[in-house]
Short mmCIF file of C-alpha atoms in Angstrom, two decimals:
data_model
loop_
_atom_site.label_atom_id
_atom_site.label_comp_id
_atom_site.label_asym_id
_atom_site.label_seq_id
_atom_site.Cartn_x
_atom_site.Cartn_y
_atom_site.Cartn_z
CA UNK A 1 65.92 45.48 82.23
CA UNK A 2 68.36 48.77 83.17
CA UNK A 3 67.21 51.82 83.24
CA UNK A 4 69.79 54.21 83.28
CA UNK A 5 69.46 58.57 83.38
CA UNK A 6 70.90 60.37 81.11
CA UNK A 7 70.95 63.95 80.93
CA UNK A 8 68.78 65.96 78.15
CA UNK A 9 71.04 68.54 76.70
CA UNK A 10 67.78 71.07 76.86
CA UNK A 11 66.94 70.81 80.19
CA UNK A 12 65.74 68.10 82.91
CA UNK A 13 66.41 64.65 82.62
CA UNK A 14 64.94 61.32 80.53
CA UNK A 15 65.38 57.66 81.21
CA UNK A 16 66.50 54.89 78.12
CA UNK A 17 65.93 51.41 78.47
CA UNK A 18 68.84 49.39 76.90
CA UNK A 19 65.46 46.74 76.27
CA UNK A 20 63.14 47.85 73.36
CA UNK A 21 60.14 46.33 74.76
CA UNK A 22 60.65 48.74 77.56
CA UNK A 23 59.06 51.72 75.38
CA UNK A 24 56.13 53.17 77.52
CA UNK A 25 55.25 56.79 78.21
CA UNK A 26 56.73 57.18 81.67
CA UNK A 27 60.34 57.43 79.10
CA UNK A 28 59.12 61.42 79.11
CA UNK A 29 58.97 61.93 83.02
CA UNK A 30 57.67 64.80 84.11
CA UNK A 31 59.83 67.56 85.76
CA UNK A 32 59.15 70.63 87.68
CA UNK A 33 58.13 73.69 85.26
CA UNK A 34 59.79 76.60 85.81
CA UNK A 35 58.21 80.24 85.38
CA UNK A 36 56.84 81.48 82.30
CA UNK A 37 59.34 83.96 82.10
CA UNK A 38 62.09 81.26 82.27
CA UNK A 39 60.25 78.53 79.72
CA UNK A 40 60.02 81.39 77.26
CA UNK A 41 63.73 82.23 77.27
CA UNK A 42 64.62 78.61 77.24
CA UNK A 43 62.07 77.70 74.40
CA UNK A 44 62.29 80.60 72.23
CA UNK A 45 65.86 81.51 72.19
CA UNK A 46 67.44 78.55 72.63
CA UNK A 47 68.61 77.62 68.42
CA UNK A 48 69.67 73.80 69.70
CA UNK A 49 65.97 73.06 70.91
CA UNK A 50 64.17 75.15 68.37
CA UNK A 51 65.96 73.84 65.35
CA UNK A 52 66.74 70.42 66.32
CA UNK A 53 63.49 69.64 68.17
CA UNK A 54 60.69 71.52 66.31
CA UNK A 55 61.34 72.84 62.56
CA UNK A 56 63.75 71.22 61.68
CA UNK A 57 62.29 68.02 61.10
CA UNK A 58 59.10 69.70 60.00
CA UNK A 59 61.30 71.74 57.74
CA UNK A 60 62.74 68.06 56.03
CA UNK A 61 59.79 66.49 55.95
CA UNK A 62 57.55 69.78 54.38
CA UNK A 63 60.39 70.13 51.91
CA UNK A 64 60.12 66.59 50.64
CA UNK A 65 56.55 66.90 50.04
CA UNK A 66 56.97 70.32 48.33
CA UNK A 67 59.85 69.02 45.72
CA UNK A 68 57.50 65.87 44.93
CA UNK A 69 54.37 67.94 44.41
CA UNK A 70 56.16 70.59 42.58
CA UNK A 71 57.28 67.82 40.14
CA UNK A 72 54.17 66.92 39.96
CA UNK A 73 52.61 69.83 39.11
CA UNK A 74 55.06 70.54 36.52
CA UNK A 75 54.72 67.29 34.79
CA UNK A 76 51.03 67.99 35.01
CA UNK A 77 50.56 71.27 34.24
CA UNK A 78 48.30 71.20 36.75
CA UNK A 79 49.11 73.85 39.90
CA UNK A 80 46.65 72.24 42.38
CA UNK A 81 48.75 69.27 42.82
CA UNK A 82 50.93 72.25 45.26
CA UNK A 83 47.09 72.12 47.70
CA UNK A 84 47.69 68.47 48.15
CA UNK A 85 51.04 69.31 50.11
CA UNK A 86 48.82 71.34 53.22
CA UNK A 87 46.75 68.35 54.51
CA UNK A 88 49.94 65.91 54.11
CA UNK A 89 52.62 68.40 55.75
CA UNK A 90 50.91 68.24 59.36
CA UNK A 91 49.50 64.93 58.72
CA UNK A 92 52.56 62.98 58.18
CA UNK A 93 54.74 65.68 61.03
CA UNK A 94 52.77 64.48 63.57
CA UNK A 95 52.72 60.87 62.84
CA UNK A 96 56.15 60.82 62.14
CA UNK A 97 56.72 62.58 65.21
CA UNK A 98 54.81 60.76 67.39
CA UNK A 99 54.98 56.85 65.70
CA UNK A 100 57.05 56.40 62.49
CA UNK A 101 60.41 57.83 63.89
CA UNK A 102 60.77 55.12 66.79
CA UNK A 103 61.16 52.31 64.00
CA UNK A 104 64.25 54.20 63.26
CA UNK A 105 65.76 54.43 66.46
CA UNK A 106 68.88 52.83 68.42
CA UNK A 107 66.32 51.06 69.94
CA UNK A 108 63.67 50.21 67.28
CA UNK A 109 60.34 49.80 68.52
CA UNK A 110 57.12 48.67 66.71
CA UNK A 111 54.64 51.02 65.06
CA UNK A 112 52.04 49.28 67.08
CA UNK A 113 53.91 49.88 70.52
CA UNK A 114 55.06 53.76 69.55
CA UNK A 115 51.21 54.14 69.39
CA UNK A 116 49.75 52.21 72.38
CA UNK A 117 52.43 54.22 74.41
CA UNK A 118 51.00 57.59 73.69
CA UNK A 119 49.03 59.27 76.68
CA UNK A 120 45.20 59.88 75.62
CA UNK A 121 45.90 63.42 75.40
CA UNK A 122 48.66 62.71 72.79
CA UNK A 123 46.45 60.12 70.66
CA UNK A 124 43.36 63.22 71.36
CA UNK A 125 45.89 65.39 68.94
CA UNK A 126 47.24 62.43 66.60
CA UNK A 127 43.87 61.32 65.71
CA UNK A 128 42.87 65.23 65.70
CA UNK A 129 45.00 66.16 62.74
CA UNK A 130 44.38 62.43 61.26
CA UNK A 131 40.66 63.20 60.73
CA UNK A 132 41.39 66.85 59.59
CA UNK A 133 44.02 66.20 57.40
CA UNK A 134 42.33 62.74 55.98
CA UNK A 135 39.20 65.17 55.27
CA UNK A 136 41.16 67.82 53.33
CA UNK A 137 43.33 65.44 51.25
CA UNK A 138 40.17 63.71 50.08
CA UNK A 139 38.65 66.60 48.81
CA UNK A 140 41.39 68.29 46.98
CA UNK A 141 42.44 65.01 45.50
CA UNK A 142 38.56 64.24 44.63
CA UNK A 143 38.20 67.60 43.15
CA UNK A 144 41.26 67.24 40.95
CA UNK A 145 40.25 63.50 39.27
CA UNK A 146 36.90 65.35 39.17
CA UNK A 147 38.11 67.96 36.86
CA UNK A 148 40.09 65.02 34.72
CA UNK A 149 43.24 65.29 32.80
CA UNK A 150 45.10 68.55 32.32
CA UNK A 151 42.19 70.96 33.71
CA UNK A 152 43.32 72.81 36.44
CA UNK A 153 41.42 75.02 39.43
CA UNK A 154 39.65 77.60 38.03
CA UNK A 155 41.92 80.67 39.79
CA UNK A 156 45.43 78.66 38.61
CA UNK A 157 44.14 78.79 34.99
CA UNK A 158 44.02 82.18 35.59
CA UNK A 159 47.21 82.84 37.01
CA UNK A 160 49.35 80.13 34.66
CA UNK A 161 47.22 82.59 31.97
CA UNK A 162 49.09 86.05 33.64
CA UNK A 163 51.89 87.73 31.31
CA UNK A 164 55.46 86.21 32.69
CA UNK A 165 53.93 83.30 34.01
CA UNK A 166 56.85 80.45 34.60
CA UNK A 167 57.36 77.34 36.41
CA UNK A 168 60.41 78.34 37.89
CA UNK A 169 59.07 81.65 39.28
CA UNK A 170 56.05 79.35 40.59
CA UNK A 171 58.53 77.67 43.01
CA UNK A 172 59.89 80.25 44.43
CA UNK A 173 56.71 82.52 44.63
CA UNK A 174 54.28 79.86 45.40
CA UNK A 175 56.31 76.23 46.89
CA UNK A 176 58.95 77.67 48.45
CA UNK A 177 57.22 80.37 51.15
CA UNK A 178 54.90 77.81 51.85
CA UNK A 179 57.58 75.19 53.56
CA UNK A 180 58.11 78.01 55.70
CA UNK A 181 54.49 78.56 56.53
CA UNK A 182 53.66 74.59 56.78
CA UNK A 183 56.34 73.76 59.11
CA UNK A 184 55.27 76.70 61.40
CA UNK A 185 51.17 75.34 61.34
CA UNK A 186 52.94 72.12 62.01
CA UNK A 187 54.43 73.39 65.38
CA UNK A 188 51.36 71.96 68.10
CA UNK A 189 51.15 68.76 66.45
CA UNK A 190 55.22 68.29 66.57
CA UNK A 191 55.98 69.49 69.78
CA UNK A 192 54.04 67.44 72.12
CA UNK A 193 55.74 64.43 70.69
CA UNK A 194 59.66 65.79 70.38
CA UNK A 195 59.65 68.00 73.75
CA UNK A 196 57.05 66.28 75.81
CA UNK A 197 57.65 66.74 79.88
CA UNK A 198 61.08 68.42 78.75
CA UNK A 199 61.72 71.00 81.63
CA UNK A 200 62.28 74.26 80.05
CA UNK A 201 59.97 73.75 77.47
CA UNK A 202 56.31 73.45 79.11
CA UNK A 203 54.76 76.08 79.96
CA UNK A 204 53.73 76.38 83.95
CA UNK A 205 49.97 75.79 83.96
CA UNK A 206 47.16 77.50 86.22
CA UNK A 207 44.76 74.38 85.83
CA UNK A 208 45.48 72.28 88.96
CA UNK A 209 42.43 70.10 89.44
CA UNK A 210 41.73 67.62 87.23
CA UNK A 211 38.17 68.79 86.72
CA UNK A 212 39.68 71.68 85.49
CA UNK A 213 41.99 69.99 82.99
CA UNK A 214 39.30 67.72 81.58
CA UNK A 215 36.75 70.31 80.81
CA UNK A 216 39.69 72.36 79.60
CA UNK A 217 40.24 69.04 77.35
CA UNK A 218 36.75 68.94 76.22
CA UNK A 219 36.63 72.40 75.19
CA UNK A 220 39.66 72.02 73.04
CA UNK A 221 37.50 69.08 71.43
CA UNK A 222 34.39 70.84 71.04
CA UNK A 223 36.85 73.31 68.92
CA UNK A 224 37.88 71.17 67.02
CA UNK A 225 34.05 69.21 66.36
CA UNK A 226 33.01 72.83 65.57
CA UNK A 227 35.77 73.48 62.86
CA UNK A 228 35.82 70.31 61.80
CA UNK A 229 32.02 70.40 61.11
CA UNK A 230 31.32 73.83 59.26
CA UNK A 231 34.91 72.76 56.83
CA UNK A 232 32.20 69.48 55.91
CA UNK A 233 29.08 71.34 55.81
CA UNK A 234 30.78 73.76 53.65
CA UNK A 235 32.15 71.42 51.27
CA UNK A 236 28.76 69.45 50.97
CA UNK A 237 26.42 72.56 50.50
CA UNK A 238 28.50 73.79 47.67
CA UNK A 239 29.03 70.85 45.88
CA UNK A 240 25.63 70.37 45.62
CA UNK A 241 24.94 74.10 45.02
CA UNK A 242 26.96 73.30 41.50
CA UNK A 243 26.13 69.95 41.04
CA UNK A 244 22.35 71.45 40.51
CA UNK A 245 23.56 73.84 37.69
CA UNK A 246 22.80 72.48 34.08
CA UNK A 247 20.13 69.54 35.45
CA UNK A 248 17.40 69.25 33.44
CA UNK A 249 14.55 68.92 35.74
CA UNK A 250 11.41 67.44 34.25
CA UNK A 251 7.88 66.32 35.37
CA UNK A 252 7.71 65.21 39.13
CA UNK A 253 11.19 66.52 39.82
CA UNK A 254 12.08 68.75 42.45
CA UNK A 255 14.80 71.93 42.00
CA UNK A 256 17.87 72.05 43.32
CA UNK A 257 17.05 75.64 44.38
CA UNK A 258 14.24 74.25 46.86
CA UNK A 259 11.48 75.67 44.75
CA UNK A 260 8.40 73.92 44.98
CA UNK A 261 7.27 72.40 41.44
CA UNK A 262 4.35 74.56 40.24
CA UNK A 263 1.80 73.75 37.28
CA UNK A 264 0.58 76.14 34.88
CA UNK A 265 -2.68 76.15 33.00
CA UNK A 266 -1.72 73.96 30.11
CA UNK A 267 -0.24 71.85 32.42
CA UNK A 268 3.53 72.15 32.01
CA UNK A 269 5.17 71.33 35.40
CA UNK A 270 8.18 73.30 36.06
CA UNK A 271 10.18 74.60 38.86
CA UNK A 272 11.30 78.34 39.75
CA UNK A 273 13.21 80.24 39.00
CA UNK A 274 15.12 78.87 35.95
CA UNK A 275 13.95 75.63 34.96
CA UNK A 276 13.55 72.80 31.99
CA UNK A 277 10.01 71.40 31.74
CA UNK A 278 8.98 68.71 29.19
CA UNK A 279 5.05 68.70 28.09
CA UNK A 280 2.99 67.10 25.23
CA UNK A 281 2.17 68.96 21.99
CA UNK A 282 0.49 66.98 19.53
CA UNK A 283 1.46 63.95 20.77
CA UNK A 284 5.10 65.04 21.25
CA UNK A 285 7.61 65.02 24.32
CA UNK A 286 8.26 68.82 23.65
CA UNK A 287 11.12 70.19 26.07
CA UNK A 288 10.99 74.28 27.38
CA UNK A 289 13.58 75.82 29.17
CA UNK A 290 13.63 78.98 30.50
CA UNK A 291 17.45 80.99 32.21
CA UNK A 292 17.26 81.44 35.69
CA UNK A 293 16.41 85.19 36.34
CA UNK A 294 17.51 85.08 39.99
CA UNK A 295 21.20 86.42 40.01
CA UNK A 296 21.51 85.15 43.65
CA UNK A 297 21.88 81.76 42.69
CA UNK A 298 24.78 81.97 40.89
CA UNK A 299 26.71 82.03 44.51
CA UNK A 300 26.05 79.92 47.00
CA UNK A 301 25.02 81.78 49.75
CA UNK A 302 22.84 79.25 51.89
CA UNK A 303 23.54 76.86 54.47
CA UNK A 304 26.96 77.47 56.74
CA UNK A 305 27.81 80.14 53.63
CA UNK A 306 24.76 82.32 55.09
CA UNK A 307 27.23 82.52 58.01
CA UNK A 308 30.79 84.06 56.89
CA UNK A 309 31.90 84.06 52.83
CA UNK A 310 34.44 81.56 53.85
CA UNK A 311 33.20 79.12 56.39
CA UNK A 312 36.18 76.10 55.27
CA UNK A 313 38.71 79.11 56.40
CA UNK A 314 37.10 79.98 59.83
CA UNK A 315 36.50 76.26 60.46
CA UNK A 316 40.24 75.38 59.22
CA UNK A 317 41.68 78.48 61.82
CA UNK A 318 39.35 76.59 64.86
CA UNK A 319 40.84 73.08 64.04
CA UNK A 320 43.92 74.87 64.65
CA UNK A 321 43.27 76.78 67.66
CA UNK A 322 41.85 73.52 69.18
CA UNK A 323 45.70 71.93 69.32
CA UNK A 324 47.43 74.41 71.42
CA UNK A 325 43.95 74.51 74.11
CA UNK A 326 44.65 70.61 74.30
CA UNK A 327 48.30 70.70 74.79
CA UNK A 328 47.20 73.10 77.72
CA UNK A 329 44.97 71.25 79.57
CA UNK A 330 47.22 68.19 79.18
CA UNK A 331 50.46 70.20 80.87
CA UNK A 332 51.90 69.94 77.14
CA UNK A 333 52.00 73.42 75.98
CA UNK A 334 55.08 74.92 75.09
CA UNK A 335 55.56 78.83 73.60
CA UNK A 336 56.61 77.69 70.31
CA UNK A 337 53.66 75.90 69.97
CA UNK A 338 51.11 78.94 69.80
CA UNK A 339 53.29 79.83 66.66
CA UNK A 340 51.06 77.03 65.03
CA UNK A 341 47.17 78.98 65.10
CA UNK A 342 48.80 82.35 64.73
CA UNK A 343 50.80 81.80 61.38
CA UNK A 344 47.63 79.38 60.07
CA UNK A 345 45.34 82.70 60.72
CA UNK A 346 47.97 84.59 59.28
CA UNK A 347 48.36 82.85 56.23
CA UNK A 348 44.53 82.56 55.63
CA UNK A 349 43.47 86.30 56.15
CA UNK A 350 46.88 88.01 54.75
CA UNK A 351 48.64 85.41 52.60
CA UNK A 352 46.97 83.07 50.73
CA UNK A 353 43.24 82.78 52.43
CA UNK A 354 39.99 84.74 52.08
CA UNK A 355 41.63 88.38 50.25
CA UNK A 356 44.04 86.23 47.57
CA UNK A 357 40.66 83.97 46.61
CA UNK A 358 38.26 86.83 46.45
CA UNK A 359 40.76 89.12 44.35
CA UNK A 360 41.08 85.80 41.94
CA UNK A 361 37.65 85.42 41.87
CA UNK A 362 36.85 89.30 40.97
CA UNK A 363 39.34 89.41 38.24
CA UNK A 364 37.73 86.32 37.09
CA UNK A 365 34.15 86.87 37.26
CA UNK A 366 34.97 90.39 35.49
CA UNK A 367 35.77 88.78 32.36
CA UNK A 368 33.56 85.72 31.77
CA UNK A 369 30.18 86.71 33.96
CA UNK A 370 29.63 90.29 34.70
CA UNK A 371 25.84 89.49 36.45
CA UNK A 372 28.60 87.10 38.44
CA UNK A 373 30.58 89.94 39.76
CA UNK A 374 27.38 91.96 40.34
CA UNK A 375 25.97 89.30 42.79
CA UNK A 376 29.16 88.48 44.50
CA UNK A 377 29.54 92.13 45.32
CA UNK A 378 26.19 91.74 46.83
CA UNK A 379 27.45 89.37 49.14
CA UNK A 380 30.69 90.57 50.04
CA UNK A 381 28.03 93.53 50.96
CA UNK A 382 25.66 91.27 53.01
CA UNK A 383 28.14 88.65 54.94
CA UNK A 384 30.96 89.22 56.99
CA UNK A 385 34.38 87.67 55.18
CA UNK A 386 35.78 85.81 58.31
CA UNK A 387 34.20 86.27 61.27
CA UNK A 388 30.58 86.20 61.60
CA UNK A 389 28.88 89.58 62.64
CA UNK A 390 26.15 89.66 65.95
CA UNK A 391 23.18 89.16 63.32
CA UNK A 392 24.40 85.44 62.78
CA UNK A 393 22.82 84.58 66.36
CA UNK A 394 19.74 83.97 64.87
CA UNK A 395 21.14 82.02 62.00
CA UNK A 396 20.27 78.48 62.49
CA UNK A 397 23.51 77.19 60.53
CA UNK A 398 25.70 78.76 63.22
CA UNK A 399 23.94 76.70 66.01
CA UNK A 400 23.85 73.83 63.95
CA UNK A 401 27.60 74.51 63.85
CA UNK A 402 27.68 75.17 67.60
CA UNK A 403 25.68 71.73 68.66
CA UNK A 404 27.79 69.46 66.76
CA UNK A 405 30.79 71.23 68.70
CA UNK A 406 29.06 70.65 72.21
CA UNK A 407 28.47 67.14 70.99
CA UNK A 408 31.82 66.74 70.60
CA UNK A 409 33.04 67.95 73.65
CA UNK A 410 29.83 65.92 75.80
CA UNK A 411 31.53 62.66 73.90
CA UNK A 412 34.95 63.32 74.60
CA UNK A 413 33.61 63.79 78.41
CA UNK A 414 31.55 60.01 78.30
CA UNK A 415 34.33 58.33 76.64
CA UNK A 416 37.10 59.92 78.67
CA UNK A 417 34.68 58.65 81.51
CA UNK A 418 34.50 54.75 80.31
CA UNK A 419 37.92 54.44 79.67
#
């Protein structure tokens, strides 16, 4: 086997084995970092490295997905098929960053090897945006066979509804921006894999022991458990929140709402507040229904939505935060990197996030449910929109949230342990 240097046009030096079974980590040697000062210059303003290294192939690959889903869409008429494109942009950077792309190489190596040569820290963020991006694909494509053919998300119907509405404007007001946006969220989960131990790219880290790296580590995962968890709770509390509306709930059945079932004096068994009760008269299976009264429950407002008015944002923008605090404690961090959790928190509180929904939702509720509007005024009222106010301490949901994050990070320190 010869190994033989060759010199890294952005700095430092690598090694290539002319044998392809040769493909191991040590192929990304570590080098001496220089100063922050320095690594920022280099990383930053250097068009070669950023371009070539980082968005450009995020760029290619986010572009791809884009055209496709956009074609979808069209063919469709359905405008969700453009959500599909956010899990699957990081999702298939990172593996094709980190696995996929060594098939393809002057020195083709198996899928299988590419993988089992990864450092831990490296398969920590693969598998990372795996189960994050998995998640989220699953539930927008679930919610769109849910809806069936040629019904849409209910704040697209209202926009494909707006005066001037056109598909071709769609791509360049809606598609388009977001290639720019994806490939930038994309950033920590590229990097680690294109740069690596690149001198001139990583920046100079203050964590010398390795206690100090691995709790770093374990933070980063606890992060990530946290995010990871209030995005599911989220999803499950209000899909059963509006699975419950329209059930007819009978004798011996229990509300949605968490009412206890209550008898009256003629013996009709019903729930509160709104409710459908079934009784005997003459003989008769005689059903009585009654509208719920309670405006509050036509928002879901319980559970991990007690804590902010959009928990699957916060808990998306903490998945994301989690990358960069890994590369760190794993010497991988570079400045381009912390790009990623800044444009992602960008995007959801000034783009596209939390103000776009709840202006679609206004408009919406304004015209088809007035009592709607009313109540979700209430809440915007009652719960912070993003960030959680000092009051949530004694909200159980948010240590709920909390404990599944430090049981994360107590797992990641036991199994880092074993191995």
């Amino acid at each position: 086997m010869v190994i033989r240097p060759t010199t890294n046009p952005y700095g430092g030096h690598s090694y290539v084995s002319d044998d392809p079974s040769a493909f191991h980590a040590l192929s990304r040697p570590r080098t001496a970092c220089p100063t922050f000062s320095t690594t920022l210059k280099t990383s930053l303003l250097s068009p070669g490295l950023l371009l070539h290294s980082t968005l450009l192939p995020s760029l290619t690959i986010n572009s791809s997905l884009a055209g496709i889903a956009y074609t979808v869409a069209r063919l469709t008429n359905r405008l969700e098929a453009k959500d599909l494109i956010w899990p699957l942009g990081p999702l298939l950077n990172a593996w094709w960053s980190a696995v996929f792309r060594h098939s393809f190489a002057h020195h083709p190596v198996s899928i299988f090897t590419a993988y089992k040569a990864l450092p831990p820290p490296e398969k920590l963020i693969l598998t990372g945006v795996t189960l994050w991006g998995g998640r989220l694909f699953y539930r927008v494509l679930s919610r769109m066979l849910k809806r069936g053919k040629g019904r849409d998300k209910p704040a697209y119907e209202s926009l494909k509804r707006q005066h001037g509405f056109s598909w071709n404007k769609i791509w360049w007001k809606k598609f388009f921006p977001e290639i720019g946006w994806l490939s930038l969220i994309s950033l920590p989960v590229v990097t680690p894999f294109r740069l690596g131990y690149y001198s001139g790219a990583v920046i100079q880290q203050s964590l010398t022991s390795i206690s100090q790296k691995g709790w770093a580590q374990a933070l980063s995962v606890g992060l990530f458990t946290m995010g990871l968890a209030m995005e599911v709770l989220a999803d499950w509390q209000l899909d059963r929140f509006k699975m419950g509306k329209g059930i007819v709930i009978g004798a011996g059945a229990r509300s949605r709402w968490g009412s206890m079932e209550k008898e009256n004096g003629n013996g009709v068994k019903f729930s509160q507040p709104g409710w459908t009760a079934e009784t005997e008269v003459n003989g008769r299976r005689v059903s009585i229904s009654r509208e719920r009264e309670n405006r509050e429950e036509k928002i879901c407002k319980e559970g991990v939505w007690g804590i902010v008015r959009h928990p699957n944002y916060l808990g998306d923008a903490l998945v994301h935060l989690s990358f960069p605090l890994m590369l760190y404690a794993s010497d991988l961090l570079t400045p381009i990197a912390i790009l990623g959790p800044l444009a992602n928190y960008l995007y959801l509180r000034c783009v596209g996030g939390d103000k776009t929904d709840e202006y679609t939702r206004t408009r919406r509720y304004s015209s088809e449910d007035v009592s709607k509007k009313i109540e979700f005024d209430r809440y915007r009222r009652e719960r912070n929109s993003f960030w959680p106010d000092k009051s949530q301490i004694y909200n159980k949901w948010t240590w709920i949230v909390v404990g599944c994050g430090v049981a994360g990070a107590l797992a990641e320190r036991v199994i880092m342990g074993v191995v």
